[in-house]
mmCIF file of C-alpha atoms and ligand atoms in Angstrom:
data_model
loop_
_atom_site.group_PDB
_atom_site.id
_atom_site.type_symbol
_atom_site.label_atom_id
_atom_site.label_comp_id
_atom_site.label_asym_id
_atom_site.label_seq_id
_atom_site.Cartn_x
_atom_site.Cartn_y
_atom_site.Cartn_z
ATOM 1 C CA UNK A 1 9.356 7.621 14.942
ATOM 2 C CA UNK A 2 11.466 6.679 11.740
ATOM 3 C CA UNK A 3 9.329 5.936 8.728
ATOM 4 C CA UNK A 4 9.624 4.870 5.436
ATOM 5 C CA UNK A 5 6.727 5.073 3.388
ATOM 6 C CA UNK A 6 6.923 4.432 -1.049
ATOM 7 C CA UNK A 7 4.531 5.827 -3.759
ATOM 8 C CA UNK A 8 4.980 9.086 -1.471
ATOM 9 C CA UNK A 9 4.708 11.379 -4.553
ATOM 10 C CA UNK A 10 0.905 11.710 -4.717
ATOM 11 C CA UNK A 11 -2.906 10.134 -3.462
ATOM 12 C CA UNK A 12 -2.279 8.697 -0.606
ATOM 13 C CA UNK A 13 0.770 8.288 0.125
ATOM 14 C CA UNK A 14 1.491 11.786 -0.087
ATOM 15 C CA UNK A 15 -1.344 12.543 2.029
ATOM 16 C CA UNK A 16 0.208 10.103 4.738
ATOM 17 C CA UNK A 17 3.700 11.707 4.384
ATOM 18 C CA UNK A 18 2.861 15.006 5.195
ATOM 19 C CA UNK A 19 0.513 14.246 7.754
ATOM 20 C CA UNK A 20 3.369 11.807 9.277
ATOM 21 C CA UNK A 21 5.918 14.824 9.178
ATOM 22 C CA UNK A 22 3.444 17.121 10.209
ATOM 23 C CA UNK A 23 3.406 15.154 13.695
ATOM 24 C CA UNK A 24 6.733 15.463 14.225
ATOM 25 C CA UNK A 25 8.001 11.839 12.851
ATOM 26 C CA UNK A 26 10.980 11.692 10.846
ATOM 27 C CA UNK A 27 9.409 10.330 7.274
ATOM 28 C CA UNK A 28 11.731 9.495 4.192
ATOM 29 C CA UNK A 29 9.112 9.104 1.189
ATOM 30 C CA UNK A 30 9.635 7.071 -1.981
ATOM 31 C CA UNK A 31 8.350 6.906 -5.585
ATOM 32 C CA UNK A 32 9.147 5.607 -8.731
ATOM 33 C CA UNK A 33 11.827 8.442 -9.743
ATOM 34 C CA UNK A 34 12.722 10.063 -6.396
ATOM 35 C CA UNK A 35 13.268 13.889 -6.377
ATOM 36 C CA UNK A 36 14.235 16.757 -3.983
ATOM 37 C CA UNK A 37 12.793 14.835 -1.334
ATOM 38 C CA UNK A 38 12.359 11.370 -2.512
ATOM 39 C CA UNK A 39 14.060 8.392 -2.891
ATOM 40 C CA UNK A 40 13.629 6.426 -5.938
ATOM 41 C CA UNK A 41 12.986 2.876 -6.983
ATOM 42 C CA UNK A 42 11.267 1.486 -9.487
ATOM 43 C CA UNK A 43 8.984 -1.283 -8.095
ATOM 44 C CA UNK A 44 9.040 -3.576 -10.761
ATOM 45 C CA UNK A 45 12.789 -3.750 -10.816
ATOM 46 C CA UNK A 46 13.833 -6.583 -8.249
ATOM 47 C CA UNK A 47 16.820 -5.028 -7.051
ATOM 48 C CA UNK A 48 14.830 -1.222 -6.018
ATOM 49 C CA UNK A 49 13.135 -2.711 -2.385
ATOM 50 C CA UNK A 50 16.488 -3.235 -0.905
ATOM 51 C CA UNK A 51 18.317 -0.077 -2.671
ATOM 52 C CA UNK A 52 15.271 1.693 -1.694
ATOM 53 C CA UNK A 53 15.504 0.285 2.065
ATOM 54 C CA UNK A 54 19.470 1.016 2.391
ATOM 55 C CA UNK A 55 18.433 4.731 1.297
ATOM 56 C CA UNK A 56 16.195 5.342 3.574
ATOM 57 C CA UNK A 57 17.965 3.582 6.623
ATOM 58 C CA UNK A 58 21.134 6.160 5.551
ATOM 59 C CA UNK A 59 18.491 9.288 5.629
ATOM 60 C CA UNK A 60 17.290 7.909 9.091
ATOM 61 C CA UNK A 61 20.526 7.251 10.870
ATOM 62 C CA UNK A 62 20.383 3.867 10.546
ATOM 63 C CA UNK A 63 17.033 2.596 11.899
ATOM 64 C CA UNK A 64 13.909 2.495 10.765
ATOM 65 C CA UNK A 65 10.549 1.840 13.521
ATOM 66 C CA UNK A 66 7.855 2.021 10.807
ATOM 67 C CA UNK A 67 7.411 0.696 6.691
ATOM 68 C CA UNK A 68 4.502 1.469 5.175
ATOM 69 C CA UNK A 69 3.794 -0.269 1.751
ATOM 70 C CA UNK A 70 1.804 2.447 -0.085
ATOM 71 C CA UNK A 71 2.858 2.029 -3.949
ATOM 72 C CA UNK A 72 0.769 0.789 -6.036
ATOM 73 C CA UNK A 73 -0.750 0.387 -9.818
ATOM 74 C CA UNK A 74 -3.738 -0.391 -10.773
ATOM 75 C CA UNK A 75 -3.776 -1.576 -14.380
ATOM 76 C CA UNK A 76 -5.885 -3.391 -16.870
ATOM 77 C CA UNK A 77 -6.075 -6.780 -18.373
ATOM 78 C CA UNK A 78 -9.674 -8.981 -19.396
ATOM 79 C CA UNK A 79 -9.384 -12.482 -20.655
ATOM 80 C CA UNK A 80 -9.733 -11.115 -24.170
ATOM 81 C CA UNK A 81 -6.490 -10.062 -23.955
ATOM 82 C CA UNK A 82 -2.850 -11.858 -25.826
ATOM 83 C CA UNK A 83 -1.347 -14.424 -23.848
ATOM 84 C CA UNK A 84 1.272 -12.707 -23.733
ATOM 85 C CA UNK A 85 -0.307 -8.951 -22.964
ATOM 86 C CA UNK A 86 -2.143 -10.777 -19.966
ATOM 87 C CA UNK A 87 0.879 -12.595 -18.871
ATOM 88 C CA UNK A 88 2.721 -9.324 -18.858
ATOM 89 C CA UNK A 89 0.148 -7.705 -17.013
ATOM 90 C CA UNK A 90 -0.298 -10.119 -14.276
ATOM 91 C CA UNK A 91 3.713 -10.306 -13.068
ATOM 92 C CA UNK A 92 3.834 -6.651 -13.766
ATOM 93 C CA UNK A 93 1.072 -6.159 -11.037
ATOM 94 C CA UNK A 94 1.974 -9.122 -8.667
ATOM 95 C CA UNK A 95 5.939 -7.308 -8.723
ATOM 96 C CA UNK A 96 4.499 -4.009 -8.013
ATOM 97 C CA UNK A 97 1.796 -4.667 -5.236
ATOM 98 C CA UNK A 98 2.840 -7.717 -3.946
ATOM 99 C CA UNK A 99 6.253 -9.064 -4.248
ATOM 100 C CA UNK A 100 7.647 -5.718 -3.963
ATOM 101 C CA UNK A 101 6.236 -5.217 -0.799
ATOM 102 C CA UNK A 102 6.755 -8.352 0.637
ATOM 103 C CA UNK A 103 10.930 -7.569 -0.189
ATOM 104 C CA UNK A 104 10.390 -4.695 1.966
ATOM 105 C CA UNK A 105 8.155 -6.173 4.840
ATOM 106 C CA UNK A 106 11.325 -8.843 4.995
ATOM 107 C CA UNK A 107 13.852 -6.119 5.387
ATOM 108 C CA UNK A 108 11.746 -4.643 7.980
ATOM 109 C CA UNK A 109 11.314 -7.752 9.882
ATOM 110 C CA UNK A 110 15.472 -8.660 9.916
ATOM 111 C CA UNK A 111 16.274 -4.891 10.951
ATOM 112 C CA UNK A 112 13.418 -4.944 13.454
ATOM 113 C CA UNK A 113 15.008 -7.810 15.181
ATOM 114 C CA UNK A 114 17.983 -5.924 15.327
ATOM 115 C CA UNK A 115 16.715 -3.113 16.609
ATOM 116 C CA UNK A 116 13.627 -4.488 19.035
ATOM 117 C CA UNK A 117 10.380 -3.765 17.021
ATOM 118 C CA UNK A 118 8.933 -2.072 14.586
ATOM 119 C CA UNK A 119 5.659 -1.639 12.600
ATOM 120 C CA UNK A 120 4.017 -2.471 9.111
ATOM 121 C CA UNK A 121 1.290 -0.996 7.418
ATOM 122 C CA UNK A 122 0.304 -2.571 4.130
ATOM 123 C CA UNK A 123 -1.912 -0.532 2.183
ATOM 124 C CA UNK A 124 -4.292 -3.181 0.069
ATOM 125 C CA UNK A 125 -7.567 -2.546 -0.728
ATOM 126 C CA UNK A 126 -11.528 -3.127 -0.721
ATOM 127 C CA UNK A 127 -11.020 -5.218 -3.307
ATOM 128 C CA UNK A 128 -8.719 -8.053 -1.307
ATOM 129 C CA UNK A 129 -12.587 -9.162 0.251
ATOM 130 C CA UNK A 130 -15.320 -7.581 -2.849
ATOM 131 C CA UNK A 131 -13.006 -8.671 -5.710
ATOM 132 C CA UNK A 132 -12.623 -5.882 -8.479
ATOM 133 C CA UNK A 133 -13.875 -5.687 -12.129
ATOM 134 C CA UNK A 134 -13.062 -8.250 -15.202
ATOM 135 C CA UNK A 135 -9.803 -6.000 -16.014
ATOM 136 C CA UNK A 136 -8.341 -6.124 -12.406
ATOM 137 C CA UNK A 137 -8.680 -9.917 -11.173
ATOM 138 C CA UNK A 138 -4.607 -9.405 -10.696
ATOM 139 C CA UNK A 139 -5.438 -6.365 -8.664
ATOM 140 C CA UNK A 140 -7.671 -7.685 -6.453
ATOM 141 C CA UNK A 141 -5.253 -10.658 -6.185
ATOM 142 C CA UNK A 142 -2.418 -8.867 -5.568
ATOM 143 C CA UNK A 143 -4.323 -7.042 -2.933
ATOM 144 C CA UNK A 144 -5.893 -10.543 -0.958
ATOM 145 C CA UNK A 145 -2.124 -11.355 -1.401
ATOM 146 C CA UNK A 146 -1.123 -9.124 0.867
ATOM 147 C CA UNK A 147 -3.741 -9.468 3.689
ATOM 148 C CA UNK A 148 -2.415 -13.102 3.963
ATOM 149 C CA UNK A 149 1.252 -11.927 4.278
ATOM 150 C CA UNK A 150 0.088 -8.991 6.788
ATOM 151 C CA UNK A 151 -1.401 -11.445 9.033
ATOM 152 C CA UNK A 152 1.207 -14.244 8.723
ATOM 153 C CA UNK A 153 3.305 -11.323 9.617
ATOM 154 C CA UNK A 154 1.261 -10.255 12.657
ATOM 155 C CA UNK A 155 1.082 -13.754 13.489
ATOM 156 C CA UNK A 156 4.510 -14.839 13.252
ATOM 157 C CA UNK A 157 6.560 -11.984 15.236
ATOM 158 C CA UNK A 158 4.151 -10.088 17.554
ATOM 159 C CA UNK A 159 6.401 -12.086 20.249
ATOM 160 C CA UNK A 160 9.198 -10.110 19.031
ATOM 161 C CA UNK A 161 7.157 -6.721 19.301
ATOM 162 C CA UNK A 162 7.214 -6.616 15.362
ATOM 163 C CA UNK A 163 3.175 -5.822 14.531
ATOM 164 C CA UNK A 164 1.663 -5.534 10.933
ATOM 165 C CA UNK A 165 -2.041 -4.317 10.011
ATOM 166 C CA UNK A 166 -3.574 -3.691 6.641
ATOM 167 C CA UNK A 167 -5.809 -0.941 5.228
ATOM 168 C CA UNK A 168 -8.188 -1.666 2.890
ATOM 169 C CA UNK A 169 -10.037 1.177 1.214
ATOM 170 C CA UNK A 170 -12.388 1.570 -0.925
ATOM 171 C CA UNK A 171 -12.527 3.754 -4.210
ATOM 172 C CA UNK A 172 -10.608 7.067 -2.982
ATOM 173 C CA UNK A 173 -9.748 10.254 -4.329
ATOM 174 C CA UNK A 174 -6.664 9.932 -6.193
ATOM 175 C CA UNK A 175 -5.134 9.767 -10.096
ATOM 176 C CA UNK A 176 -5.921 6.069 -9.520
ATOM 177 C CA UNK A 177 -9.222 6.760 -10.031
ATOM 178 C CA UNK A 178 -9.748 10.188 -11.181
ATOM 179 C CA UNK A 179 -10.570 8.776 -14.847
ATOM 180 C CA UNK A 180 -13.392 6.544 -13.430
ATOM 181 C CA UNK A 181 -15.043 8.670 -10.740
ATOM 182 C CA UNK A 182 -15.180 11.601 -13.643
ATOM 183 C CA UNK A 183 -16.274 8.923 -16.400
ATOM 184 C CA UNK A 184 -20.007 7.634 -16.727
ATOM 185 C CA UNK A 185 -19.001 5.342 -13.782
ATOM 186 C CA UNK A 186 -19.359 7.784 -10.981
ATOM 187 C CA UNK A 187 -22.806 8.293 -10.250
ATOM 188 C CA UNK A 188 -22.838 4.313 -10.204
ATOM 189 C CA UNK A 189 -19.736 3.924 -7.866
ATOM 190 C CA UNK A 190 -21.729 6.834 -5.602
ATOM 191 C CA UNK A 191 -24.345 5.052 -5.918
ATOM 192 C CA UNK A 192 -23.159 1.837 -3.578
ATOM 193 C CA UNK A 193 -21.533 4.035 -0.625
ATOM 194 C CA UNK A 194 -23.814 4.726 1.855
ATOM 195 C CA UNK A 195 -21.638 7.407 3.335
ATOM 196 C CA UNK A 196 -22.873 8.931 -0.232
ATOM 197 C CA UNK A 197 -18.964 10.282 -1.297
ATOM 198 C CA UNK A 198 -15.846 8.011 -2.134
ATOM 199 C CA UNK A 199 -12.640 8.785 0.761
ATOM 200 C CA UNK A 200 -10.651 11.448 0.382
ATOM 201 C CA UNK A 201 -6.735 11.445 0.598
ATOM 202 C CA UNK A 202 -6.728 12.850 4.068
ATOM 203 C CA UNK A 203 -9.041 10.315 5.710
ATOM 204 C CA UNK A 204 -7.210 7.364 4.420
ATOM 205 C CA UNK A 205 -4.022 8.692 5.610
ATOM 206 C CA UNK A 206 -5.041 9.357 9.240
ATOM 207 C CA UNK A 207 -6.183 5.628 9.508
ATOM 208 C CA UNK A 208 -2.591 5.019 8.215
ATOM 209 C CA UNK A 209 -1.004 7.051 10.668
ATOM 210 C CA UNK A 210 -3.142 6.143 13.358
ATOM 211 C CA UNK A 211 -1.755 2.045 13.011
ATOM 212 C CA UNK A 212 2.115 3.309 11.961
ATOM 213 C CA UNK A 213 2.172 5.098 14.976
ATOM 214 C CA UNK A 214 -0.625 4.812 17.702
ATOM 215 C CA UNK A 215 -2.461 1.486 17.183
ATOM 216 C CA UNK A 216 -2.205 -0.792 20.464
ATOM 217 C CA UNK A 217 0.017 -3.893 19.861
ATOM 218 C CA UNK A 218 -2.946 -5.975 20.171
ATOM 219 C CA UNK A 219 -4.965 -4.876 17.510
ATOM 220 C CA UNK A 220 -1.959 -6.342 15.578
ATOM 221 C CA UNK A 221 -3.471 -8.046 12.516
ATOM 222 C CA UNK A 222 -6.198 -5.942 11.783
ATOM 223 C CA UNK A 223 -7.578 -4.881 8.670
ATOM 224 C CA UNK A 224 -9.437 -1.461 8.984
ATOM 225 C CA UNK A 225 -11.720 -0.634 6.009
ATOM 226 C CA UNK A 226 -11.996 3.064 4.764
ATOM 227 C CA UNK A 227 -14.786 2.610 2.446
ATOM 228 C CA UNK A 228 -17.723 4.547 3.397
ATOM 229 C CA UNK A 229 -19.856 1.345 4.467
ATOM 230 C CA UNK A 230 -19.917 0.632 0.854
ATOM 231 C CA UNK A 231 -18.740 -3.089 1.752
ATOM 232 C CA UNK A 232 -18.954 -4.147 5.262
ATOM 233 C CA UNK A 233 -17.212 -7.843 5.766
HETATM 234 P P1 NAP B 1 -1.653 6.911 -7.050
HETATM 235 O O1 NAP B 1 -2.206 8.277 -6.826
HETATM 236 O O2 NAP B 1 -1.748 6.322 -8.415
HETATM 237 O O3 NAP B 1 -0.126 6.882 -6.557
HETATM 238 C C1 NAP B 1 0.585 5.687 -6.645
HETATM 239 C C2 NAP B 1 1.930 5.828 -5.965
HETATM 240 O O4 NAP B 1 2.652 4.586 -6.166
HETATM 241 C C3 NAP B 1 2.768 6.946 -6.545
HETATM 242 O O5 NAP B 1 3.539 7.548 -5.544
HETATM 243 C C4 NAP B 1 3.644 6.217 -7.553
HETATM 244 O O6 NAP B 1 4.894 6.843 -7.758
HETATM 245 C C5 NAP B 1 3.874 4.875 -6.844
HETATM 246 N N1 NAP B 1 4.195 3.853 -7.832
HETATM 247 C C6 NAP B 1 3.422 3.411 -8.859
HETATM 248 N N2 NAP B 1 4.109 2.530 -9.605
HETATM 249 C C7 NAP B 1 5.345 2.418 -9.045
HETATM 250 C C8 NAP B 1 6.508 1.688 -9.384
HETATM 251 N N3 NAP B 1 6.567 0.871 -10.446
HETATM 252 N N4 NAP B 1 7.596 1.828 -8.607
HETATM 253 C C9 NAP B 1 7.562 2.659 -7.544
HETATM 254 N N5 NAP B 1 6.505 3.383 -7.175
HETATM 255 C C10 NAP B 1 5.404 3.264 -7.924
HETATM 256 O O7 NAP B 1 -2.323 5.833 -6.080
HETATM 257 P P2 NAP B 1 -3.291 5.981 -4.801
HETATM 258 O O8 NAP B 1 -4.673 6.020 -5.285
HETATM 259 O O9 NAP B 1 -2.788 7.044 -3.893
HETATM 260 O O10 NAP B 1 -3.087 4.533 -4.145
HETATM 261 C C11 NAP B 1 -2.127 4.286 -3.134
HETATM 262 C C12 NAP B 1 -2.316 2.855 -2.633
HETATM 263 O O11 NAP B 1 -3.661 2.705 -2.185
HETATM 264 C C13 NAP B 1 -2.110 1.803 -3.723
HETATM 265 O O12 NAP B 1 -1.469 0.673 -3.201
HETATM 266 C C14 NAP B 1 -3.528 1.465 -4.146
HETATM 267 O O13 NAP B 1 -3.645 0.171 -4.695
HETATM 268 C C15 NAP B 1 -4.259 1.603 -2.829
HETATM 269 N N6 NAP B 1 -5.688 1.860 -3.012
HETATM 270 C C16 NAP B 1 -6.124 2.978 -3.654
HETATM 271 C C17 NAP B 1 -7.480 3.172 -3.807
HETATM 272 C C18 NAP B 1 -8.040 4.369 -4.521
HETATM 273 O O14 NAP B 1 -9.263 4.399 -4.745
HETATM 274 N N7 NAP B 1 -7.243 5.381 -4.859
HETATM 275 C C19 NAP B 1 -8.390 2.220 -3.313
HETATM 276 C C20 NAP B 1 -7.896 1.096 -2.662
HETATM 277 C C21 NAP B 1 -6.549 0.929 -2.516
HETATM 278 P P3 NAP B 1 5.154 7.754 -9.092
HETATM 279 O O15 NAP B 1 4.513 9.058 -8.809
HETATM 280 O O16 NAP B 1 6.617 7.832 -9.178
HETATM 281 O O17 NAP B 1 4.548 7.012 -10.238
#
């Protein structure tokens, strides 16, 4: 299969790129300044998801079966904050994790009609459904945000063999959260996951690869946690 997947350059998404090439699909990765192997875009600027989508339909011969919305920031901002700091913060976020990826997911949906199908895998997060801490209500926004738009998605075009799912995990391994799993928080965050570790890179990427590439068409719509039991919906 042809796949685009952005924020390819580390956590997660790397861990999905290389276990999508290492199956034999043909994977074009993205992040925020490209390199060797990367194409570049940053997120926040309106005009990167369809630069970033012509790039990768050129590396793939011109069609694309699979996007997988991967980038992502997770950034702070409490109400104690300027208006205008918060402000900032909020439309920085929303661009990034939300809008962003809904530029892409429409791309995907216009070439997939084109081309008879295709898949989308939108990576939110635990914290669409738990909600996140004071400093990341735009997170977790940004995050429910796009489990409405993955299952409007799945909703509105499974009859045109276009299918969407979400996955939502839970604190994971990553430079995300490398500060905050070393930090005093840890033991607490260890604390509430039953499975008694957070997810590591590789785990969250198989459940990625497994809807990009294997999921049945009728579990179109899903959302499949990754979170160690540590909130079960
Ligand atoms: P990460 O290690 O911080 O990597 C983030 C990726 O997104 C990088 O490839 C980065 O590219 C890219 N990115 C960030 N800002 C960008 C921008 N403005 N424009 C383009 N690309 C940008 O993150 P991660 O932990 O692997 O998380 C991946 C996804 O999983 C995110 O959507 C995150 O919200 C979600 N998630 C993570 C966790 C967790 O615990 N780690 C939990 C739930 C959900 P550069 O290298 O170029 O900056």
């Amino acid at each position: 299969m042809n796949i685009l997947i952005t924020g390819a350059s580390r956590g997660i998404g790397a861990a999905a790129y290389a276990l999508l090439k290492s199956r034999g699909h043909d994977v074009v990765g993205h992040s925020t300044r490209g390199g060797s192997e990367l194409i570049g875009g940053d997120l926040e600027d309106s005009e990167a998801p369809s630069l970033i989508w012509d790039a990768a339909i050129d590396r793939l011969d011109g069609k694309i079966d699979v996007l997988v919305n991967n980038a992502g920031i997770y950034e702070t901002a409490d109400e104690t904050a300027s208006d205008e700091d918060w402000q900032r913060a909020w439309a920085r976020t929303m661009t990034i994790n939300l809008q962003s990826a809904a530029d892409l997911c429409r791309l995907a949906i216009r070439h997939f009609r084109e081309t008879g199908g295709g898949r989308i895998v939108n990576i939110s997060s635990r914290a669409a459904y738990r909600g996140d801490s004071p400093q990341h209500w735009h997170y977790a926004a940004s995050k429910a945000g796009m489990i409405g738009m993955t299952k409007s998605i799945a909703r509105g075009y499974a009859s045109e063999g276009i299918l969407a799912f979400a996955v939502t995990p839970g604190f994971t391994v990553s430079e995300m959260t490398a500060d905050y799993l070393e930090g005093r928080g840890g033991a607490k965050i260890l604390a509430e996951i039953p499975l008694g570790r957070v997810a590591s890179t590789d785990e969250v990427a198989e459940v990625i690869r497994w809807a990009a590439t294997e999921a049945p068409p009728s579990a179109t719509g899903a959302v499949i946690d990754v979170n160690g039991a540590s909130y079960v919906r």
